[in-house]
mmCIF file of C-alpha atoms in Angstrom:
data_model
loop_
_atom_site.group_PDB
_atom_site.id
_atom_site.type_symbol
_atom_site.label_atom_id
_atom_site.label_comp_id
_atom_site.label_asym_id
_atom_site.label_seq_id
_atom_site.Cartn_x
_atom_site.Cartn_y
_atom_site.Cartn_z
ATOM 1 C CA MET A 395 343.860 302.324 155.320
ATOM 2 C CA THR A 396 347.098 303.384 157.004
ATOM 3 C CA GLU A 397 346.819 306.062 159.655
ATOM 4 C CA ARG A 398 349.324 308.940 159.405
ATOM 5 C CA ALA A 399 349.280 309.517 163.148
ATOM 6 C CA ALA A 400 348.449 307.618 166.324
ATOM 7 C CA ASP A 401 345.673 310.003 167.326
ATOM 8 C CA ARG A 402 342.844 307.522 166.822
ATOM 9 C CA MET A 403 344.586 304.788 168.804
ATOM 10 C CA GLN A 404 345.386 307.234 171.592
ATOM 11 C CA TRP A 405 341.734 308.290 171.634
ATOM 12 C CA LEU A 406 340.643 304.638 171.831
ATOM 13 C CA LEU A 407 342.927 304.012 174.798
ATOM 14 C CA ASN A 408 342.741 307.354 176.607
ATOM 15 C CA GLY A 409 339.681 309.375 175.672
ATOM 16 C CA SER A 410 336.858 307.089 174.563
ATOM 17 C CA VAL A 411 334.310 305.579 176.944
ATOM 18 C CA TRP A 412 334.433 301.801 177.372
ATOM 19 C CA CYS A 413 335.211 299.297 180.113
ATOM 20 C CA ALA A 414 338.316 297.131 179.838
ATOM 21 C CA ASP A 415 336.995 294.705 182.474
ATOM 22 C CA LEU A 416 333.859 294.026 180.427
ATOM 23 C CA LEU A 417 336.046 293.300 177.422
ATOM 24 C CA ARG A 418 338.206 291.011 179.563
ATOM 25 C CA ASP A 419 335.103 289.061 180.595
ATOM 26 C CA ALA A 420 334.030 288.833 176.959
ATOM 27 C CA VAL A 421 337.475 287.492 175.987
ATOM 28 C CA ARG A 422 337.271 284.896 178.755
ATOM 29 C CA ASP A 423 333.799 283.785 177.667
ATOM 30 C CA TYR A 424 334.909 283.642 174.025
ATOM 31 C CA VAL A 425 337.898 281.436 174.874
ATOM 32 C CA VAL A 426 335.814 279.129 177.062
ATOM 33 C CA THR A 427 333.062 278.873 174.445
ATOM 34 C CA HIS A 428 335.493 277.682 171.779
ATOM 35 C CA LEU A 429 338.222 275.934 173.797
ATOM 36 C CA GLY A 430 336.347 275.021 176.981
ATOM 37 C CA ASP A 431 337.239 271.649 178.518
ATOM 38 C CA PRO A 432 336.611 270.374 182.070
ATOM 39 C CA ASP A 433 340.127 268.904 181.932
ATOM 40 C CA ALA A 434 341.728 272.298 181.223
ATOM 41 C CA SER A 435 344.491 273.914 183.266
ATOM 42 C CA LEU A 436 344.683 277.474 184.544
ATOM 43 C CA VAL A 437 348.303 278.597 184.273
ATOM 44 C CA ILE A 438 349.718 281.521 186.275
ATOM 45 C CA ASP A 439 352.786 283.541 185.386
ATOM 46 C CA ASP A 440 353.970 287.130 185.249
ATOM 47 C CA THR A 441 355.748 289.070 182.563
ATOM 48 C CA GLN A 442 357.349 292.488 182.355
ATOM 49 C CA ALA A 443 357.494 295.518 180.102
ATOM 50 C CA GLN A 444 360.681 297.557 180.434
ATOM 51 C CA LYS A 445 360.092 301.302 180.741
ATOM 52 C CA LYS A 446 362.003 304.543 181.206
ATOM 53 C CA GLY A 447 361.172 307.172 183.779
ATOM 54 C CA THR A 448 358.843 307.062 186.767
ATOM 55 C CA LYS A 449 355.427 308.085 185.397
ATOM 56 C CA SER A 450 354.127 304.830 183.869
ATOM 57 C CA VAL A 451 351.673 303.247 186.302
ATOM 58 C CA GLY A 452 353.321 300.551 188.422
ATOM 59 C CA VAL A 453 356.816 301.122 187.034
ATOM 60 C CA ALA A 454 359.632 300.471 189.499
ATOM 61 C CA PHE A 455 363.037 298.906 189.786
ATOM 62 C CA GLN A 456 362.078 295.273 190.326
ATOM 63 C CA HIS A 457 362.934 291.768 189.152
ATOM 64 C CA CYS A 458 362.535 291.405 185.401
ATOM 65 C CA GLY A 459 361.992 287.864 184.170
ATOM 66 C CA LEU A 460 362.995 288.898 180.661
ATOM 67 C CA THR A 461 366.556 289.702 181.722
ATOM 68 C CA GLY A 462 366.892 287.842 185.027
ATOM 69 C CA ASP A 463 367.981 290.940 186.934
ATOM 70 C CA ILE A 464 366.589 294.176 188.401
ATOM 71 C CA ARG A 465 365.243 296.599 185.796
ATOM 72 C CA ASN A 466 362.900 299.580 185.626
ATOM 73 C CA CYS A 467 359.753 297.853 184.450
ATOM 74 C CA GLN A 468 356.067 297.126 184.904
ATOM 75 C CA THR A 469 354.954 293.671 186.009
ATOM 76 C CA MET A 470 351.690 292.093 184.921
ATOM 77 C CA VAL A 471 350.303 288.840 186.350
ATOM 78 C CA MET A 472 348.620 286.765 183.646
ATOM 79 C CA LEU A 473 346.218 283.816 183.643
ATOM 80 C CA THR A 474 346.162 281.406 180.699
ATOM 81 C CA TYR A 475 343.399 278.939 179.893
ATOM 82 C CA ALA A 476 345.082 275.847 178.468
ATOM 83 C CA THR A 477 343.520 272.802 176.809
ATOM 84 C CA GLN A 478 344.617 270.095 174.379
ATOM 85 C CA THR A 479 343.247 272.134 171.477
ATOM 86 C CA GLY A 480 344.613 275.573 172.335
ATOM 87 C CA HIS A 481 345.451 278.154 174.969
ATOM 88 C CA ALA A 482 345.010 281.900 175.502
ATOM 89 C CA PHE A 483 344.998 284.564 178.208
ATOM 90 C CA ILE A 484 341.692 285.041 180.017
ATOM 91 C CA ASP A 485 342.687 287.504 182.772
ATOM 92 C CA ARG A 486 345.362 289.999 183.815
ATOM 93 C CA ARG A 487 346.392 292.109 186.785
ATOM 94 C CA LEU A 488 348.887 294.960 187.000
ATOM 95 C CA TYR A 489 351.196 294.592 189.987
ATOM 96 C CA LEU A 490 351.577 297.815 191.973
ATOM 97 C CA PRO A 491 354.641 297.880 194.249
ATOM 98 C CA GLU A 492 354.189 299.330 197.741
ATOM 99 C CA GLU A 493 356.007 302.488 196.726
ATOM 100 C CA TRP A 494 353.066 303.129 194.411
ATOM 101 C CA THR A 495 350.190 302.162 196.659
ATOM 102 C CA ALA A 496 351.563 304.325 199.490
ATOM 103 C CA ASP A 497 352.032 307.444 197.332
ATOM 104 C CA GLN A 498 348.659 309.199 197.006
ATOM 105 C CA GLN A 499 349.854 311.903 194.618
ATOM 106 C CA ARG A 500 351.460 309.390 192.306
ATOM 107 C CA ARG A 501 348.311 307.276 192.365
ATOM 108 C CA ARG A 502 346.110 310.250 191.446
ATOM 109 C CA GLU A 503 348.360 311.289 188.565
ATOM 110 C CA ALA A 504 348.270 307.746 187.142
ATOM 111 C CA GLY A 505 344.518 307.347 187.665
ATOM 112 C CA VAL A 506 344.771 304.393 190.063
ATOM 113 C CA PRO A 507 341.301 303.738 191.573
ATOM 114 C CA GLU A 508 340.998 304.500 195.276
ATOM 115 C CA ASP A 509 339.921 300.954 196.138
ATOM 116 C CA VAL A 510 343.099 299.420 194.688
ATOM 117 C CA GLY A 511 345.527 298.592 197.487
ATOM 118 C CA PHE A 512 348.756 296.691 197.690
ATOM 119 C CA ALA A 513 348.567 292.998 196.785
ATOM 120 C CA THR A 514 351.361 290.511 196.260
ATOM 121 C CA LYS A 515 351.581 288.735 192.929
ATOM 122 C CA PRO A 516 350.245 285.454 194.410
ATOM 123 C CA GLU A 517 347.330 287.420 195.918
ATOM 124 C CA LEU A 518 346.572 288.839 192.474
ATOM 125 C CA ALA A 519 346.671 285.283 191.136
ATOM 126 C CA ILE A 520 344.172 284.146 193.775
ATOM 127 C CA THR A 521 341.832 286.981 192.778
ATOM 128 C CA MET A 522 341.923 285.811 189.170
ATOM 129 C CA LEU A 523 341.323 282.183 190.175
ATOM 130 C CA GLU A 524 338.349 283.239 192.296
ATOM 131 C CA GLN A 525 336.877 285.181 189.370
ATOM 132 C CA ALA A 526 337.347 282.186 187.083
ATOM 133 C CA ARG A 527 335.479 279.996 189.576
ATOM 134 C CA ALA A 528 332.706 282.579 189.943
ATOM 135 C CA ALA A 529 332.353 282.688 186.133
ATOM 136 C CA HIS A 530 332.081 278.853 186.050
ATOM 137 C CA VAL A 531 335.183 278.467 183.895
ATOM 138 C CA PRO A 532 335.684 274.702 183.460
ATOM 139 C CA PHE A 533 339.127 273.528 184.599
ATOM 140 C CA SER A 534 340.708 270.813 186.711
ATOM 141 C CA TRP A 535 344.313 271.895 187.506
ATOM 142 C CA VAL A 536 346.263 275.030 188.411
ATOM 143 C CA LEU A 537 349.892 275.334 187.285
ATOM 144 C CA ALA A 538 352.588 277.850 188.260
ATOM 145 C CA ASP A 539 356.340 278.231 188.667
ATOM 146 C CA ALA A 540 358.252 278.551 191.922
ATOM 147 C CA GLY A 541 357.599 282.284 192.162
ATOM 148 C CA TYR A 542 354.001 281.391 192.978
ATOM 149 C CA GLY A 543 354.412 277.832 194.275
ATOM 150 C CA ARG A 544 356.458 279.106 197.221
ATOM 151 C CA ASP A 545 353.455 281.093 198.492
ATOM 152 C CA PRO A 546 351.531 279.236 201.253
ATOM 153 C CA GLN A 547 348.464 281.442 200.799
ATOM 154 C CA LEU A 548 348.036 280.345 197.176
ATOM 155 C CA ARG A 549 348.531 276.698 198.132
ATOM 156 C CA ALA A 550 346.008 277.067 200.967
ATOM 157 C CA TRP A 551 343.430 278.483 198.556
ATOM 158 C CA CYS A 552 343.791 275.415 196.333
ATOM 159 C CA HIS A 553 343.521 273.081 199.340
ATOM 160 C CA GLY A 554 340.361 274.824 200.495
ATOM 161 C CA GLN A 555 338.808 274.642 197.020
ATOM 162 C CA LYS A 556 339.947 271.012 196.444
ATOM 163 C CA VAL A 557 341.822 272.166 193.350
ATOM 164 C CA PRO A 558 344.721 269.985 192.125
ATOM 165 C CA TYR A 559 347.936 271.820 191.316
ATOM 166 C CA VAL A 560 351.503 271.383 190.112
ATOM 167 C CA PHE A 561 353.638 274.217 191.472
ATOM 168 C CA GLY A 562 357.343 274.686 191.105
ATOM 169 C CA VAL A 563 358.816 275.154 194.594
ATOM 170 C CA PRO A 564 362.165 276.318 196.013
ATOM 171 C CA VAL A 565 364.677 273.806 197.324
ATOM 172 C CA ASP A 566 364.041 274.931 200.909
ATOM 173 C CA LEU A 567 360.302 274.145 200.954
ATOM 174 C CA PRO A 568 359.720 272.805 204.526
ATOM 175 C CA ILE A 569 358.776 269.113 204.585
ATOM 176 C CA ASP A 570 358.035 266.776 207.496
ATOM 177 C CA GLY A 571 359.991 263.653 206.547
ATOM 178 C CA PRO A 572 361.972 260.803 208.090
ATOM 179 C CA PRO A 573 364.188 261.942 210.989
ATOM 180 C CA GLY A 574 367.187 260.260 209.420
ATOM 181 C CA ARG A 575 369.643 257.615 210.570
ATOM 182 C CA PRO A 576 373.332 256.863 209.958
ATOM 183 C CA ARG A 577 374.194 257.756 206.359
ATOM 184 C CA GLN A 578 370.572 258.691 205.745
ATOM 185 C CA PRO A 579 369.926 262.431 206.239
ATOM 186 C CA ALA A 580 366.802 263.798 207.872
ATOM 187 C CA VAL A 581 364.232 265.197 205.464
ATOM 188 C CA LYS A 582 363.356 268.741 206.499
ATOM 189 C CA ARG A 583 363.241 270.481 203.121
ATOM 190 C CA ALA A 584 362.647 269.624 199.480
ATOM 191 C CA ASP A 585 366.238 269.110 198.386
ATOM 192 C CA ASP A 586 366.872 266.615 201.205
ATOM 193 C CA LEU A 587 364.964 264.126 199.051
ATOM 194 C CA LEU A 588 367.588 264.317 196.304
ATOM 195 C CA HIS A 589 369.819 261.994 198.363
ATOM 196 C CA TYR A 590 367.051 259.378 198.551
ATOM 197 C CA ALA A 591 366.292 259.788 194.851
ATOM 198 C CA LYS A 592 369.925 259.037 193.979
ATOM 199 C CA VAL A 593 370.107 256.077 196.376
ATOM 200 C CA ARG A 594 367.001 254.302 195.109
ATOM 201 C CA ASP A 595 367.801 255.313 191.484
ATOM 202 C CA GLN A 596 364.247 255.007 190.176
ATOM 203 C CA TRP A 597 364.258 257.815 187.651
ATOM 204 C CA GLU A 598 361.966 257.524 184.620
ATOM 205 C CA ARG A 599 362.719 259.238 181.325
ATOM 206 C CA ARG A 600 359.492 260.881 180.181
ATOM 207 C CA SER A 601 358.459 263.721 177.917
ATOM 208 C CA CYS A 602 356.462 266.585 179.400
ATOM 209 C CA GLY A 603 355.421 267.885 175.976
ATOM 210 C CA ASP A 604 356.817 269.403 172.813
ATOM 211 C CA GLY A 605 358.851 272.602 172.856
ATOM 212 C CA ALA A 606 360.363 274.887 170.252
ATOM 213 C CA LYS A 607 363.328 272.511 169.876
ATOM 214 C CA GLY A 608 361.336 269.272 169.919
ATOM 215 C CA THR A 609 360.275 266.895 172.660
ATOM 216 C CA ARG A 610 361.171 268.035 176.186
ATOM 217 C CA GLY A 611 362.464 264.859 177.804
ATOM 218 C CA TYR A 612 363.587 264.721 181.436
ATOM 219 C CA ASP A 613 364.227 262.174 184.164
ATOM 220 C CA TRP A 614 361.497 262.133 186.813
ATOM 221 C CA THR A 615 361.003 260.608 190.238
ATOM 222 C CA ALA A 616 358.312 261.224 192.865
ATOM 223 C CA PHE A 617 357.743 260.916 196.623
ATOM 224 C CA THR A 618 354.591 261.248 198.680
ATOM 225 C CA VAL A 619 355.294 263.915 201.291
ATOM 226 C CA HIS A 620 353.843 265.851 204.212
ATOM 227 C CA VAL A 621 354.260 269.601 203.831
ATOM 228 C CA LYS A 622 354.984 271.284 207.127
ATOM 229 C CA ASN A 623 351.842 272.804 208.698
ATOM 230 C CA GLU A 624 349.729 272.129 205.581
ATOM 231 C CA GLN A 625 347.022 269.575 204.978
ATOM 232 C CA PRO A 626 345.819 268.504 201.530
ATOM 233 C CA ALA A 627 342.130 268.533 200.707
ATOM 234 C CA GLU A 628 340.023 265.503 201.566
ATOM 235 C CA ASP A 629 340.905 262.488 199.370
ATOM 236 C CA HIS A 630 343.950 264.384 198.064
ATOM 237 C CA GLU A 631 347.638 263.979 198.823
ATOM 238 C CA HIS A 632 350.904 265.837 198.373
ATOM 239 C CA TRP A 633 353.734 264.653 196.152
ATOM 240 C CA LEU A 634 357.162 266.091 195.633
ATOM 241 C CA VAL A 635 358.310 265.463 192.084
ATOM 242 C CA LEU A 636 361.951 265.866 191.068
ATOM 243 C CA ARG A 637 362.793 266.647 187.453
ATOM 244 C CA ARG A 638 366.372 266.079 186.345
ATOM 245 C CA SER A 639 367.875 267.207 183.057
ATOM 246 C CA PRO A 640 369.021 264.260 180.900
ATOM 247 C CA HIS A 641 372.523 265.678 180.482
ATOM 248 C CA PRO A 642 374.881 267.750 182.658
ATOM 249 C CA ASN A 643 373.991 271.378 181.957
ATOM 250 C CA ARG A 644 374.785 273.452 185.048
ATOM 251 C CA ARG A 645 378.172 274.205 186.551
ATOM 252 C CA GLY A 646 378.298 273.694 190.298
ATOM 253 C CA LYS A 647 380.407 275.252 193.017
ATOM 254 C CA ASP A 648 382.982 272.523 192.435
ATOM 255 C CA GLY A 649 383.473 273.755 188.886
ATOM 256 C CA GLN A 650 381.995 270.580 187.393
ATOM 257 C CA LEU A 651 378.900 270.236 185.204
ATOM 258 C CA HIS A 652 375.904 268.660 186.923
ATOM 259 C CA ARG A 653 372.388 267.789 185.913
ATOM 260 C CA GLU A 654 369.950 270.506 186.863
ATOM 261 C CA VAL A 655 367.207 269.376 189.253
ATOM 262 C CA ALA A 656 363.867 271.173 189.625
ATOM 263 C CA TYR A 657 361.279 270.526 192.339
ATOM 264 C CA PHE A 658 357.487 270.454 191.967
ATOM 265 C CA LEU A 659 354.910 270.239 194.727
ATOM 266 C CA VAL A 660 351.802 268.400 193.602
ATOM 267 C CA HIS A 661 348.373 268.449 195.210
ATOM 268 C CA ALA A 662 346.238 265.788 193.547
ATOM 269 C CA PRO A 663 343.517 263.221 194.186
ATOM 270 C CA GLU A 664 344.774 259.954 195.612
ATOM 271 C CA ASN A 665 345.987 257.435 193.003
ATOM 272 C CA THR A 666 346.609 260.118 190.356
ATOM 273 C CA PRO A 667 349.009 258.556 187.800
ATOM 274 C CA VAL A 668 352.517 260.005 187.727
ATOM 275 C CA SER A 669 352.154 260.333 183.946
ATOM 276 C CA GLU A 670 349.288 262.790 184.496
ATOM 277 C CA ILE A 671 351.398 264.832 186.914
ATOM 278 C CA ILE A 672 354.299 265.002 184.446
ATOM 279 C CA PHE A 673 351.945 266.058 181.674
ATOM 280 C CA ARG A 674 350.618 268.895 183.836
ATOM 281 C CA ALA A 675 354.124 269.980 184.837
ATOM 282 C CA GLY A 676 354.901 270.439 181.141
ATOM 283 C CA GLY A 677 351.746 272.477 180.575
ATOM 284 C CA ARG A 678 353.092 275.489 182.444
ATOM 285 C CA TRP A 679 355.032 276.514 179.340
ATOM 286 C CA GLN A 680 351.801 277.437 177.590
ATOM 287 C CA VAL A 681 351.556 280.698 179.509
ATOM 288 C CA GLU A 682 355.082 281.580 178.381
ATOM 289 C CA GLU A 683 354.056 280.872 174.794
ATOM 290 C CA ASP A 684 351.100 283.224 175.271
ATOM 291 C CA ASN A 685 353.431 285.914 176.609
ATOM 292 C CA GLU A 686 355.670 285.533 173.573
ATOM 293 C CA THR A 687 352.773 285.482 171.094
ATOM 294 C CA ASN A 688 351.205 288.604 172.582
ATOM 295 C CA LYS A 689 354.497 290.503 172.482
ATOM 296 C CA GLN A 690 355.493 289.430 168.982
ATOM 297 C CA LEU A 691 352.113 289.647 167.243
ATOM 298 C CA ALA A 692 350.005 292.092 169.248
ATOM 299 C CA GLY A 693 352.465 294.608 170.702
ATOM 300 C CA PHE A 694 351.677 293.473 174.236
ATOM 301 C CA ASP A 695 354.589 295.440 175.724
ATOM 302 C CA GLN A 696 354.825 298.139 173.039
ATOM 303 C CA TYR A 697 352.457 300.799 174.294
ATOM 304 C CA GLN A 698 352.767 304.518 174.874
ATOM 305 C CA VAL A 699 350.319 304.965 177.714
ATOM 306 C CA ARG A 700 351.068 305.804 181.327
ATOM 307 C CA LYS A 701 347.806 305.681 183.232
ATOM 308 C CA TRP A 702 345.779 302.884 184.800
ATOM 309 C CA THR A 703 342.779 302.825 182.452
ATOM 310 C CA PRO A 704 344.619 303.005 179.108
ATOM 311 C CA TRP A 705 347.083 300.363 180.306
ATOM 312 C CA HIS A 706 344.241 297.921 181.005
ATOM 313 C CA ARG A 707 342.578 298.786 177.701
ATOM 314 C CA HIS A 708 345.747 298.110 175.704
ATOM 315 C CA VAL A 709 346.556 294.804 177.412
ATOM 316 C CA THR A 710 342.975 293.564 177.146
ATOM 317 C CA ALA A 711 342.760 294.468 173.458
ATOM 318 C CA CYS A 712 345.924 292.419 172.879
ATOM 319 C CA MET A 713 344.315 289.519 174.736
ATOM 320 C CA LEU A 714 341.327 289.739 172.400
ATOM 321 C CA ALA A 715 343.533 289.638 169.300
ATOM 322 C CA THR A 716 345.545 286.616 170.381
ATOM 323 C CA ALA A 717 342.466 284.798 171.723
ATOM 324 C CA PHE A 718 340.981 285.097 168.227
ATOM 325 C CA LEU A 719 344.175 283.630 166.755
ATOM 326 C CA ALA A 720 344.140 280.742 169.249
ATOM 327 C CA VAL A 721 340.533 279.883 168.408
ATOM 328 C CA GLN A 722 341.243 280.059 164.675
ATOM 329 C CA ARG A 723 344.213 277.707 165.046
ATOM 330 C CA ALA A 724 342.047 275.265 166.990
ATOM 331 C CA THR A 725 339.204 275.509 164.477
ATOM 332 C CA PHE A 726 341.377 275.326 161.358
ATOM 333 C CA PRO A 727 344.517 273.310 162.207
ATOM 334 C CA GLU A 728 347.540 273.712 159.991
ATOM 335 C CA PRO A 729 347.669 271.144 157.167
ATOM 336 C CA ALA A 730 350.008 268.216 157.622
ATOM 337 C CA ALA A 731 353.535 268.493 156.238
ATOM 338 C CA PRO A 732 354.115 266.733 152.890
ATOM 339 C CA GLU A 733 355.857 263.780 154.584
ATOM 340 C CA GLU A 734 353.029 263.433 157.098
ATOM 341 C CA ALA A 735 350.454 263.662 154.309
ATOM 342 C CA ARG A 736 352.183 260.837 152.380
ATOM 343 C CA ASP A 737 352.286 258.679 155.512
ATOM 344 C CA GLN A 738 348.589 259.348 156.151
ATOM 345 C CA GLY A 739 347.825 258.440 152.540
ATOM 346 C CA LYS A 740 349.699 255.145 152.911
ATOM 347 C CA ASP A 741 347.813 254.360 156.099
ATOM 348 C CA GLN A 742 344.459 255.101 154.456
ATOM 349 C CA ALA A 743 345.386 252.963 151.424
ATOM 350 C CA SER A 744 346.349 250.122 153.754
ATOM 351 C CA VAL A 745 342.997 250.382 155.565
ATOM 352 C CA ARG A 746 341.112 250.322 152.249
ATOM 353 C CA SER A 747 343.149 247.327 151.080
ATOM 354 C CA GLU A 748 342.400 245.403 154.258
ATOM 355 C CA ALA A 749 338.698 246.294 154.009
ATOM 356 C CA THR A 750 338.415 244.909 150.457
ATOM 357 C CA SER A 751 340.479 241.762 151.004
#
């Protein structure tokens, strides 16, 4: 039945009595029950909802990943549970800028709980990781882009918990490397290793997974490194992995096209294969797919609520809807395309022929 007005939805989000955090925990348990895998990754990222005005909880002029510039928006930090069979959000946090946490009147009007103080986005991510550990969520790696990988507090948490990670990092990540010699620069930061990568020329073309436009192939090379003032966990080591685009795709200051190079800091058990690291580096895109799915199918960023409680109720309800879809896709995979079905039929016929010969 189609509702003529939004009154019932507004009542569900604003006036009814239920706990969004309990629903969040139920969504997490549902995802783990159906997709749980000790080899899973927890993937961190944030996304934004553009808003007008100043009343929506957490809204401020801040960086918007959707547009790549400063916009009036809300920022939510999301945690995806990703396995070979499927992936879905299992936790969320609303980022409150300091201008919000320091304004008591604004907090009261938006219904922000008194015990909620300012926390950086990496600190919100750590809180979600700690809750996942406390809930015995099975996983083996943590993945994030450079917005989180640059944070030493998040890296320190993973070292202390002996958790492997693949984090994007900025080019100026401090590294303790060779002091340098004639024609060989000292290694003090991540991008100093690009010179050595070009000199030794040991790039490997590998795929880090399938994307919307097919296989995502890049050139990769890796170095064991010592991060300045940081120690890996026992029996773990740090790697710096360089990923280079296969074709020139970025115009440099000289006006010429160059291959884009991205840097990843890896914390992993000793003797971890490079192929495993590359596979994990590609897995970070799953959280972006979850962001897109939630926005396109569940109205993740299309809400008309302003206060703290209804915001959490709306976002968590969207998580429930898309978690159900992820589990259904894993339980009932899409049938093979006609060409694939014919190939499978030929293979099965060949097996039967060999068995009867």
